[in-house]
CSV table of N, CA and C and ligand atoms in Angstrom, one decimal:
chain,number,residue,atom,x,y,z
A,1,UNK,N,-10.8,-3.1,18.2
A,1,UNK,CA,-10.5,-2.3,17.0
A,1,UNK,C,-10.0,-0.9,17.5
A,2,UNK,N,-9.0,-0.4,16.9
A,2,UNK,CA,-8.5,0.9,17.4
A,2,UNK,C,-9.4,2.0,16.8
A,3,UNK,N,-9.3,3.2,17.5
A,3,UNK,CA,-10.0,4.4,17.0
A,3,UNK,C,-9.6,4.7,15.6
A,4,UNK,N,-8.3,4.6,15.3
A,4,UNK,CA,-7.9,4.9,13.9
A,4,UNK,C,-8.5,4.0,12.9
A,5,UNK,N,-8.6,2.7,13.3
A,5,UNK,CA,-9.2,1.7,12.4
A,5,UNK,C,-10.6,2.1,12.1
A,6,UNK,N,-11.4,2.4,13.2
A,6,UNK,CA,-12.8,2.8,13.0
A,6,UNK,C,-12.9,4.0,12.1
A,7,UNK,N,-12.1,5.0,12.3
A,7,UNK,CA,-12.1,6.2,11.5
A,7,UNK,C,-11.8,5.9,10.0
A,8,UNK,N,-10.8,5.0,9.8
A,8,UNK,CA,-10.4,4.6,8.5
A,8,UNK,C,-11.5,3.9,7.7
A,9,UNK,N,-12.3,3.1,8.4
A,9,UNK,CA,-13.4,2.4,7.8
A,9,UNK,C,-14.5,3.3,7.3
A,10,UNK,N,-14.6,4.4,8.1
A,10,UNK,CA,-15.6,5.5,7.7
A,10,UNK,C,-15.0,6.3,6.6
A,11,UNK,N,-13.6,6.4,6.5
A,11,UNK,CA,-13.0,7.1,5.5
A,11,UNK,C,-12.3,8.4,6.0
A,12,UNK,N,-11.1,8.6,5.8
A,12,UNK,CA,-10.3,9.8,6.3
A,12,UNK,C,-9.9,10.6,5.1
A,13,UNK,N,-10.1,11.9,5.3
A,13,UNK,CA,-9.8,12.9,4.2
A,13,UNK,C,-8.4,13.4,4.4
A,14,UNK,N,-7.6,13.5,3.3
A,14,UNK,CA,-6.3,14.0,3.4
A,14,UNK,C,-6.2,15.2,2.4
A,15,UNK,N,-5.6,16.3,2.9
A,15,UNK,CA,-5.6,17.5,2.1
A,15,UNK,C,-4.2,17.8,1.4
A,16,UNK,N,-3.3,16.9,1.6
A,16,UNK,CA,-2.0,17.1,1.0
A,16,UNK,C,-1.2,15.7,1.0
A,17,UNK,N,-0.2,15.7,0.1
A,17,UNK,CA,0.6,14.5,0.1
A,17,UNK,C,1.3,14.3,1.5
A,18,UNK,N,1.7,15.4,2.1
A,18,UNK,CA,2.3,15.2,3.4
A,18,UNK,C,1.3,14.6,4.4
A,19,UNK,N,0.1,15.0,4.3
A,19,UNK,CA,-0.9,14.5,5.3
A,19,UNK,C,-1.2,13.0,5.0
A,20,UNK,N,-1.1,12.6,3.7
A,20,UNK,CA,-1.3,11.2,3.4
A,20,UNK,C,-0.1,10.4,3.9
A,21,UNK,N,1.1,11.0,3.8
A,21,UNK,CA,2.3,10.3,4.4
A,21,UNK,C,2.2,10.1,5.9
A,22,UNK,N,1.7,11.2,6.5
A,22,UNK,CA,1.6,11.1,8.0
A,22,UNK,C,0.6,10.1,8.4
A,23,UNK,N,-0.6,10.0,7.7
A,23,UNK,CA,-1.6,9.1,8.0
A,23,UNK,C,-1.1,7.6,7.8
A,24,UNK,N,-0.3,7.5,6.7
A,24,UNK,CA,0.2,6.1,6.4
A,24,UNK,C,1.2,5.7,7.5
A,25,UNK,N,1.9,6.6,8.1
A,25,UNK,CA,2.8,6.3,9.1
A,25,UNK,C,2.1,5.8,10.4
A,26,UNK,N,0.9,6.5,10.6
A,26,UNK,CA,0.1,6.0,11.8
A,26,UNK,C,-0.5,4.7,11.5
A,27,UNK,N,-0.9,4.4,10.3
A,27,UNK,CA,-1.5,3.1,9.9
A,27,UNK,C,-0.4,2.1,10.0
A,28,UNK,N,0.8,2.4,9.6
A,28,UNK,CA,1.9,1.5,9.7
A,28,UNK,C,2.1,1.0,11.1
A,29,UNK,N,1.8,1.8,12.1
A,29,UNK,CA,2.0,1.4,13.5
A,29,UNK,C,0.9,0.5,14.0
A,30,UNK,N,-0.2,0.4,13.3
A,30,UNK,CA,-1.3,-0.5,13.8
A,30,UNK,C,-1.5,-1.7,12.8
A,31,UNK,N,-0.8,-1.6,11.7
A,31,UNK,CA,-0.9,-2.7,10.7
A,31,UNK,C,-0.3,-4.0,11.3
A,32,UNK,N,-1.0,-5.1,11.3
A,32,UNK,CA,-0.4,-6.3,11.8
A,32,UNK,C,0.8,-6.6,11.0
A,33,UNK,N,1.8,-7.3,11.6
A,33,UNK,CA,3.0,-7.7,10.9
A,33,UNK,C,2.6,-8.8,9.9
A,34,UNK,N,3.5,-8.9,8.9
A,34,UNK,CA,3.3,-10.0,7.9
A,34,UNK,C,2.0,-9.9,7.2
A,35,UNK,N,1.6,-8.7,6.7
A,35,UNK,CA,0.3,-8.4,6.1
A,35,UNK,C,0.5,-7.8,4.7
A,36,UNK,N,-0.4,-8.3,3.9
A,36,UNK,CA,-0.5,-7.7,2.5
A,36,UNK,C,-1.4,-6.5,2.6
A,37,UNK,N,-1.0,-5.4,2.0
A,37,UNK,CA,-1.7,-4.2,2.0
A,37,UNK,C,-2.1,-3.8,0.6
A,38,UNK,N,-3.3,-4.0,0.2
A,38,UNK,CA,-3.8,-3.7,-1.2
A,38,UNK,C,-4.2,-2.3,-1.3
A,39,UNK,N,-3.6,-1.5,-2.2
A,39,UNK,CA,-3.8,-0.1,-2.4
A,39,UNK,C,-4.6,0.1,-3.6
A,40,UNK,N,-5.9,0.2,-3.5
A,40,UNK,CA,-6.8,0.4,-4.6
A,40,UNK,C,-6.9,1.9,-4.9
A,41,UNK,N,-7.0,2.3,-6.2
A,41,UNK,CA,-7.2,3.7,-6.5
A,41,UNK,C,-6.6,4.0,-7.9
A,42,UNK,N,-7.2,5.0,-8.5
A,42,UNK,CA,-6.8,5.3,-9.9
A,42,UNK,C,-5.4,6.0,-9.9
A,43,UNK,N,-5.0,6.3,-11.1
A,43,UNK,CA,-3.7,7.1,-11.3
A,43,UNK,C,-3.8,8.4,-10.5
A,44,UNK,N,-2.7,8.6,-9.7
A,44,UNK,CA,-2.6,9.8,-9.0
A,44,UNK,C,-3.4,9.9,-7.7
A,45,UNK,N,-4.0,8.7,-7.3
A,45,UNK,CA,-4.8,8.8,-6.1
A,45,UNK,C,-4.0,8.9,-4.8
A,46,UNK,N,-2.7,8.5,-5.0
A,46,UNK,CA,-1.8,8.6,-3.8
A,46,UNK,C,-1.3,7.3,-3.3
A,47,UNK,N,-1.3,6.3,-4.1
A,47,UNK,CA,-0.9,5.0,-3.6
A,47,UNK,C,0.6,5.0,-3.3
A,48,UNK,N,1.4,5.5,-4.2
A,48,UNK,CA,2.9,5.6,-3.9
A,48,UNK,C,3.2,6.5,-2.8
A,49,UNK,N,2.5,7.6,-2.7
A,49,UNK,CA,2.6,8.6,-1.6
A,49,UNK,C,2.4,7.9,-0.3
A,50,UNK,N,1.4,7.0,-0.2
A,50,UNK,CA,1.1,6.3,1.0
A,50,UNK,C,2.2,5.3,1.4
A,51,UNK,N,2.7,4.6,0.4
A,51,UNK,CA,3.8,3.7,0.6
A,51,UNK,C,5.1,4.5,1.2
A,52,UNK,N,5.2,5.7,0.7
A,52,UNK,CA,6.4,6.5,1.1
A,52,UNK,C,6.2,6.8,2.6
A,53,UNK,N,5.0,7.1,3.1
A,53,UNK,CA,4.7,7.3,4.5
A,53,UNK,C,5.0,6.1,5.3
A,54,UNK,N,4.7,4.9,4.8
A,54,UNK,CA,5.0,3.6,5.5
A,54,UNK,C,6.5,3.5,5.7
A,55,UNK,N,7.2,3.7,4.6
A,55,UNK,CA,8.6,3.6,4.6
A,55,UNK,C,9.3,4.5,5.6
A,56,UNK,N,8.8,5.7,5.7
A,56,UNK,CA,9.4,6.6,6.7
A,56,UNK,C,9.1,6.1,8.1
A,57,UNK,N,7.9,5.6,8.3
A,57,UNK,CA,7.5,5.1,9.6
A,57,UNK,C,8.4,4.0,10.1
A,58,UNK,N,8.9,3.2,9.1
A,58,UNK,CA,9.7,2.0,9.4
A,58,UNK,C,11.2,2.3,9.3
A,59,UNK,N,11.6,3.6,9.2
A,59,UNK,CA,13.0,4.0,9.2
A,59,UNK,C,13.7,3.7,7.9
A,60,UNK,N,12.9,3.6,6.8
A,60,UNK,CA,13.6,3.3,5.5
A,60,UNK,C,13.9,4.7,4.9
A,61,UNK,N,15.2,4.9,4.5
A,61,UNK,CA,15.6,6.2,4.1
A,61,UNK,C,15.6,6.4,2.6
A,62,UNK,N,15.6,5.2,1.8
A,62,UNK,CA,15.7,5.3,0.4
A,62,UNK,C,14.4,6.1,-0.2
A,63,UNK,N,14.6,6.7,-1.3
A,63,UNK,CA,13.4,7.3,-1.9
A,63,UNK,C,12.5,6.3,-2.5
A,64,UNK,N,11.2,6.5,-2.3
A,64,UNK,CA,10.2,5.6,-2.8
A,64,UNK,C,9.6,6.1,-4.1
A,65,UNK,N,9.7,5.4,-5.1
A,65,UNK,CA,9.1,5.8,-6.4
A,65,UNK,C,8.2,4.6,-6.8
A,66,UNK,N,7.3,4.9,-7.7
A,66,UNK,CA,6.4,3.8,-8.2
A,66,UNK,C,7.3,2.8,-9.0
A,67,UNK,N,7.3,1.6,-8.6
A,67,UNK,CA,8.2,0.6,-9.2
A,67,UNK,C,7.6,0.1,-10.5
A,68,UNK,N,7.4,1.0,-11.5
A,68,UNK,CA,6.7,0.6,-12.7
A,68,UNK,C,7.6,-0.2,-13.6
A,69,UNK,N,8.9,0.1,-13.6
A,69,UNK,CA,9.8,-0.6,-14.5
A,69,UNK,C,10.4,-1.9,-14.0
A,70,UNK,N,10.6,-1.9,-12.6
A,70,UNK,CA,11.1,-3.1,-12.0
A,70,UNK,C,10.0,-4.0,-11.4
A,71,UNK,N,8.8,-3.6,-11.5
A,71,UNK,CA,7.6,-4.3,-10.9
A,71,UNK,C,7.6,-4.2,-9.4
A,72,UNK,N,8.7,-4.6,-8.7
A,72,UNK,CA,8.7,-4.4,-7.3
A,72,UNK,C,10.1,-4.1,-6.7
A,73,UNK,N,10.0,-3.5,-5.5
A,73,UNK,CA,11.2,-3.2,-4.8
A,73,UNK,C,11.2,-3.7,-3.4
A,74,UNK,N,12.3,-4.1,-2.8
A,74,UNK,CA,12.3,-4.6,-1.4
A,74,UNK,C,13.2,-3.6,-0.6
A,75,UNK,N,12.6,-3.1,0.5
A,75,UNK,CA,13.3,-2.2,1.4
A,75,UNK,C,13.4,-2.8,2.7
A,76,UNK,N,14.5,-2.6,3.4
A,76,UNK,CA,14.7,-3.1,4.7
A,76,UNK,C,14.7,-2.0,5.7
A,77,UNK,N,13.8,-2.1,6.7
A,77,UNK,CA,13.7,-1.2,7.8
A,77,UNK,C,13.2,-1.9,9.0
A,78,UNK,N,12.5,-1.2,9.9
A,78,UNK,CA,12.0,-1.9,11.1
A,78,UNK,C,11.1,-3.1,10.7
A,79,UNK,N,10.4,-2.8,9.5
A,79,UNK,CA,9.8,-3.9,8.8
A,79,UNK,C,10.3,-4.0,7.4
A,80,UNK,N,10.3,-5.2,6.9
A,80,UNK,CA,10.7,-5.3,5.5
A,80,UNK,C,9.5,-4.9,4.7
A,81,UNK,N,9.7,-4.0,3.7
A,81,UNK,CA,8.6,-3.5,2.9
A,81,UNK,C,8.9,-3.9,1.5
A,82,UNK,N,7.9,-4.6,0.9
A,82,UNK,CA,7.9,-5.0,-0.5
A,82,UNK,C,6.9,-4.2,-1.2
A,83,UNK,N,7.3,-3.4,-2.2
A,83,UNK,CA,6.4,-2.5,-2.9
A,83,UNK,C,6.2,-3.0,-4.3
A,84,UNK,N,5.1,-3.5,-4.6
A,84,UNK,CA,4.8,-4.1,-6.0
A,84,UNK,C,3.8,-3.2,-6.7
A,85,UNK,N,4.1,-2.9,-8.0
A,85,UNK,CA,3.1,-2.3,-8.8
A,85,UNK,C,2.6,-3.3,-9.8
A,86,UNK,N,1.4,-3.8,-9.6
A,86,UNK,CA,0.9,-4.9,-10.4
A,86,UNK,C,0.2,-4.4,-11.7
A,87,UNK,N,0.4,-3.1,-12.0
A,87,UNK,CA,-0.3,-2.5,-13.2
A,87,UNK,C,-0.1,-3.3,-14.5
A,88,UNK,N,1.1,-3.8,-14.7
A,88,UNK,CA,1.4,-4.5,-15.9
A,88,UNK,C,1.4,-6.0,-15.8
A,89,UNK,N,1.0,-6.5,-14.6
A,89,UNK,CA,0.9,-7.9,-14.5
A,89,UNK,C,-0.5,-8.4,-15.0
A,90,UNK,N,-0.5,-9.5,-15.7
A,90,UNK,CA,-1.8,-10.0,-16.2
A,90,UNK,C,-2.4,-11.0,-15.3
A,91,UNK,N,-3.6,-10.7,-14.7
A,91,UNK,CA,-4.4,-11.5,-13.9
A,91,UNK,C,-3.7,-12.5,-13.0
A,92,UNK,N,-2.6,-12.1,-12.4
A,92,UNK,CA,-1.9,-13.0,-11.4
A,92,UNK,C,-1.1,-14.0,-12.0
A,93,UNK,N,-1.1,-14.2,-13.3
A,93,UNK,CA,-0.5,-15.3,-14.0
A,93,UNK,C,1.0,-15.3,-13.7
A,94,UNK,N,1.7,-14.1,-13.8
A,94,UNK,CA,3.1,-14.2,-13.6
A,94,UNK,C,3.6,-13.7,-12.2
A,95,UNK,N,2.7,-13.7,-11.3
A,95,UNK,CA,3.1,-13.3,-9.9
A,95,UNK,C,4.0,-14.4,-9.3
A,96,UNK,N,3.7,-15.6,-9.5
A,96,UNK,CA,4.5,-16.7,-8.9
A,96,UNK,C,5.9,-16.6,-9.5
A,97,UNK,N,6.0,-16.2,-10.7
A,97,UNK,CA,7.3,-16.2,-11.3
A,97,UNK,C,8.2,-15.1,-10.7
A,98,UNK,N,7.6,-14.2,-10.0
A,98,UNK,CA,8.4,-13.1,-9.3
A,98,UNK,C,9.0,-13.7,-8.0
A,99,UNK,N,8.5,-14.8,-7.5
A,99,UNK,CA,9.0,-15.5,-6.3
A,99,UNK,C,9.1,-14.6,-5.1
A,100,UNK,N,8.2,-13.6,-5.0
A,100,UNK,CA,8.2,-12.7,-3.9
A,100,UNK,C,8.2,-13.4,-2.6
A,101,UNK,N,7.3,-14.4,-2.5
A,101,UNK,CA,7.2,-15.1,-1.2
A,101,UNK,C,8.5,-15.7,-0.7
A,102,UNK,N,9.4,-16.0,-1.6
A,102,UNK,CA,10.7,-16.5,-1.3
A,102,UNK,C,11.6,-15.5,-0.6
A,103,UNK,N,11.2,-14.2,-0.8
A,103,UNK,CA,12.1,-13.1,-0.3
A,103,UNK,C,11.5,-12.5,1.0
A,104,UNK,N,10.3,-12.9,1.4
A,104,UNK,CA,9.7,-12.3,2.6
A,104,UNK,C,10.4,-12.7,3.9
A,105,UNK,N,10.8,-11.6,4.6
A,105,UNK,CA,11.4,-11.9,5.9
A,105,UNK,C,10.6,-11.2,7.0
A,106,UNK,N,10.0,-11.9,7.9
A,106,UNK,CA,9.2,-11.3,9.0
A,106,UNK,C,10.0,-10.3,9.8
A,107,UNK,N,9.5,-9.2,10.3
A,107,UNK,CA,8.1,-8.8,10.0
A,107,UNK,C,8.1,-8.0,8.7
A,108,UNK,N,7.2,-8.4,7.8
A,108,UNK,CA,7.1,-7.8,6.5
A,108,UNK,C,5.7,-7.2,6.2
A,109,UNK,N,5.7,-6.3,5.3
A,109,UNK,CA,4.5,-5.7,4.7
A,109,UNK,C,4.6,-5.7,3.2
A,110,UNK,N,3.7,-6.3,2.6
A,110,UNK,CA,3.7,-6.4,1.1
A,110,UNK,C,2.6,-5.5,0.6
A,111,UNK,N,3.1,-4.3,0.1
A,111,UNK,CA,2.2,-3.3,-0.4
A,111,UNK,C,2.0,-3.4,-1.9
A,112,UNK,N,0.8,-3.5,-2.3
A,112,UNK,CA,0.5,-3.7,-3.7
A,112,UNK,C,-0.3,-2.6,-4.4
A,113,UNK,N,0.2,-1.9,-5.4
A,113,UNK,CA,-0.6,-1.0,-6.1
A,113,UNK,C,-1.2,-1.8,-7.3
A,114,UNK,N,-2.4,-1.3,-7.7
A,114,UNK,CA,-3.2,-2.0,-8.7
A,114,UNK,C,-3.5,-3.5,-8.3
A,115,UNK,N,-4.0,-3.7,-7.1
A,115,UNK,CA,-4.2,-5.1,-6.7
A,115,UNK,C,-5.3,-5.8,-7.5
A,116,UNK,N,-6.2,-5.0,-8.1
A,116,UNK,CA,-7.2,-5.7,-8.9
A,116,UNK,C,-6.7,-6.5,-10.1
A,117,UNK,N,-5.4,-6.3,-10.4
A,117,UNK,CA,-4.7,-7.0,-11.5
A,117,UNK,C,-4.4,-8.4,-11.0
A,118,UNK,N,-4.3,-8.6,-9.7
A,118,UNK,CA,-3.9,-10.0,-9.2
A,118,UNK,C,-4.8,-10.4,-8.1
A,119,UNK,N,-6.2,-10.4,-8.4
A,119,UNK,CA,-7.1,-10.7,-7.3
A,119,UNK,C,-6.9,-12.0,-6.6
A,120,UNK,N,-6.5,-13.0,-7.4
A,120,UNK,CA,-6.4,-14.4,-6.8
A,120,UNK,C,-5.1,-14.5,-5.9
A,121,UNK,N,-4.2,-13.6,-6.0
A,121,UNK,CA,-2.9,-13.7,-5.3
A,121,UNK,C,-3.0,-13.1,-3.9
A,122,UNK,N,-4.1,-12.4,-3.6
A,122,UNK,CA,-4.2,-11.7,-2.4
A,122,UNK,C,-4.9,-12.5,-1.3
A,123,UNK,N,-4.3,-12.7,-0.1
A,123,UNK,CA,-4.9,-13.5,0.9
A,123,UNK,C,-6.1,-12.9,1.5
A,124,UNK,N,-6.9,-13.7,2.2
A,124,UNK,CA,-8.2,-13.3,2.8
A,124,UNK,C,-7.9,-12.2,3.8
A,125,UNK,N,-6.8,-12.2,4.5
A,125,UNK,CA,-6.6,-11.3,5.6
A,125,UNK,C,-5.8,-10.0,5.1
A,126,UNK,N,-5.7,-9.8,3.8
A,126,UNK,CA,-5.1,-8.6,3.3
A,126,UNK,C,-5.9,-7.4,3.8
A,127,UNK,N,-5.2,-6.3,4.1
A,127,UNK,CA,-5.9,-5.0,4.4
A,127,UNK,C,-6.1,-4.3,3.0
A,128,UNK,N,-7.3,-3.9,2.8
A,128,UNK,CA,-7.6,-3.2,1.5
A,128,UNK,C,-7.9,-1.7,1.8
A,129,UNK,N,-7.1,-0.9,1.2
A,129,UNK,CA,-7.4,0.6,1.3
A,129,UNK,C,-7.9,1.1,-0.1
A,130,UNK,N,-8.9,1.9,0.0
A,130,UNK,CA,-9.4,2.5,-1.3
A,130,UNK,C,-9.1,4.0,-1.3
A,131,UNK,N,-8.3,4.5,-2.2
A,131,UNK,CA,-7.9,5.9,-2.3
A,131,UNK,C,-8.7,6.5,-3.5
A,132,UNK,N,-9.3,7.6,-3.2
A,132,UNK,CA,-10.0,8.3,-4.2
A,132,UNK,C,-9.8,9.8,-4.1
A,133,UNK,N,-10.1,10.5,-5.2
A,133,UNK,CA,-9.9,12.0,-5.1
A,133,UNK,C,-11.3,12.6,-5.1
A,134,UNK,N,-11.6,13.5,-4.1
A,134,UNK,CA,-12.9,14.1,-4.0
A,134,UNK,C,-13.0,15.2,-5.0
A,135,UNK,N,-14.3,15.7,-5.1
A,135,UNK,CA,-14.5,16.8,-6.1
A,135,UNK,C,-13.7,18.1,-5.7
A,136,UNK,N,-13.5,18.3,-4.4
A,136,UNK,CA,-12.7,19.5,-4.0
A,136,UNK,C,-11.2,19.2,-4.1
A,137,UNK,N,-10.8,18.1,-4.7
A,137,UNK,CA,-9.4,17.7,-4.9
A,137,UNK,C,-8.7,17.2,-3.7
A,138,UNK,N,-9.4,17.2,-2.5
A,138,UNK,CA,-8.8,16.5,-1.4
A,138,UNK,C,-8.9,15.0,-1.7
A,139,UNK,N,-8.1,14.2,-1.0
A,139,UNK,CA,-8.0,12.8,-1.2
A,139,UNK,C,-8.7,12.0,-0.1
A,140,UNK,N,-9.3,10.9,-0.4
A,140,UNK,CA,-10.0,10.1,0.6
A,140,UNK,C,-9.3,8.8,0.8
A,141,UNK,N,-9.1,8.3,2.0
A,141,UNK,CA,-8.5,7.0,2.2
A,141,UNK,C,-9.5,6.2,3.1
A,142,UNK,N,-9.9,5.1,2.6
A,142,UNK,CA,-10.9,4.3,3.3
A,142,UNK,C,-10.4,2.8,3.4
A,143,UNK,N,-10.6,2.3,4.6
A,143,UNK,CA,-10.2,0.9,4.8
A,143,UNK,C,-11.5,0.0,4.7
A,144,UNK,N,-11.4,-1.1,3.9
A,144,UNK,CA,-12.4,-2.1,3.9
A,144,UNK,C,-12.4,-2.9,5.1
A,145,UNK,N,-13.5,-3.0,5.8
A,145,UNK,CA,-13.5,-3.7,7.1
A,145,UNK,C,-13.3,-5.2,6.8
A,146,UNK,N,-12.5,-5.9,7.6
A,146,UNK,CA,-12.2,-7.3,7.3
A,146,UNK,C,-13.4,-8.2,7.7
B,1,ATP,N1,-4.0,14.4,-0.2
B,1,ATP,C1,-3.1,13.9,-1.1
B,1,ATP,N2,-2.7,12.6,-0.9
B,1,ATP,C2,-1.8,12.1,-1.7
B,1,ATP,N3,-1.3,12.7,-2.8
B,1,ATP,C3,-1.7,14.0,-3.1
B,1,ATP,C4,-2.6,14.6,-2.2
B,1,ATP,N4,-2.9,15.8,-2.7
B,1,ATP,C5,-2.1,15.9,-3.8
B,1,ATP,N5,-1.4,14.8,-4.0
B,1,ATP,C6,-0.5,14.6,-5.2
B,1,ATP,O1,-1.1,13.6,-6.0
B,1,ATP,C7,0.0,12.8,-6.5
B,1,ATP,C8,-0.2,11.3,-6.1
B,1,ATP,O2,0.7,10.6,-6.8
B,1,ATP,P1,1.1,9.1,-6.5
B,1,ATP,O3,2.3,8.7,-7.3
B,1,ATP,O4,1.1,8.9,-5.0
B,1,ATP,O5,-0.2,8.3,-7.0
B,1,ATP,P2,-0.4,6.8,-7.4
B,1,ATP,O6,-1.8,6.4,-6.9
B,1,ATP,O7,0.7,6.0,-6.9
B,1,ATP,O8,-0.5,6.8,-9.0
B,1,ATP,P3,0.0,5.7,-10.1
B,1,ATP,O9,-1.3,4.8,-10.3
B,1,ATP,O10,0.3,6.5,-11.3
B,1,ATP,O11,1.1,4.9,-9.5
B,1,ATP,C9,1.3,13.3,-6.1
B,1,ATP,O12,1.8,14.2,-7.0
B,1,ATP,C10,0.9,14.1,-4.8
B,1,ATP,O13,1.7,15.2,-4.5
B,2,MG,MG1,2.1,4.7,-7.9
């Protein structure tokens, strides 16, 4: 296990959106290919900010916004990045209908905001990050150990 992974399991504090993006870029470098990345956290915890950092790390130039209206967006870079916001999905029922699996091209990363909406759709080997806001308004990013 890498040093970064160990630190992440303990929880890393981020003091700005830029810091979160930079951390995401470092995590993107150690994230296994073809992995689902579940981003747990409340409104404004920094899930989309994190995905933006991943996109930069993989050379994706397009602007990354929360895909609330289109549910998900596919970006092509050094890795294919699929960004899903499951907020409005009901308990995984309509995930199959999105046919995301049909679009995956290795090496891919499937980043999911509001993964608790689709618990049954996430594989066992998904990486789960928990984003929270501390009392001093810094943000905390923690990796659930597999
Ligand atoms: N340390 C930090 N890490 C991430 N974002 C931060 C941090 N400090 C402040 N922010 C701000 O918090 C906001 C996070 O918004 P973001 O869209 O990333 O959240 P989200 O978790 O995707 O929310 P939603 O559930 O609404 O999609 C941004 O405005 C960002 O600038
Ligand atoms: Mg978001």
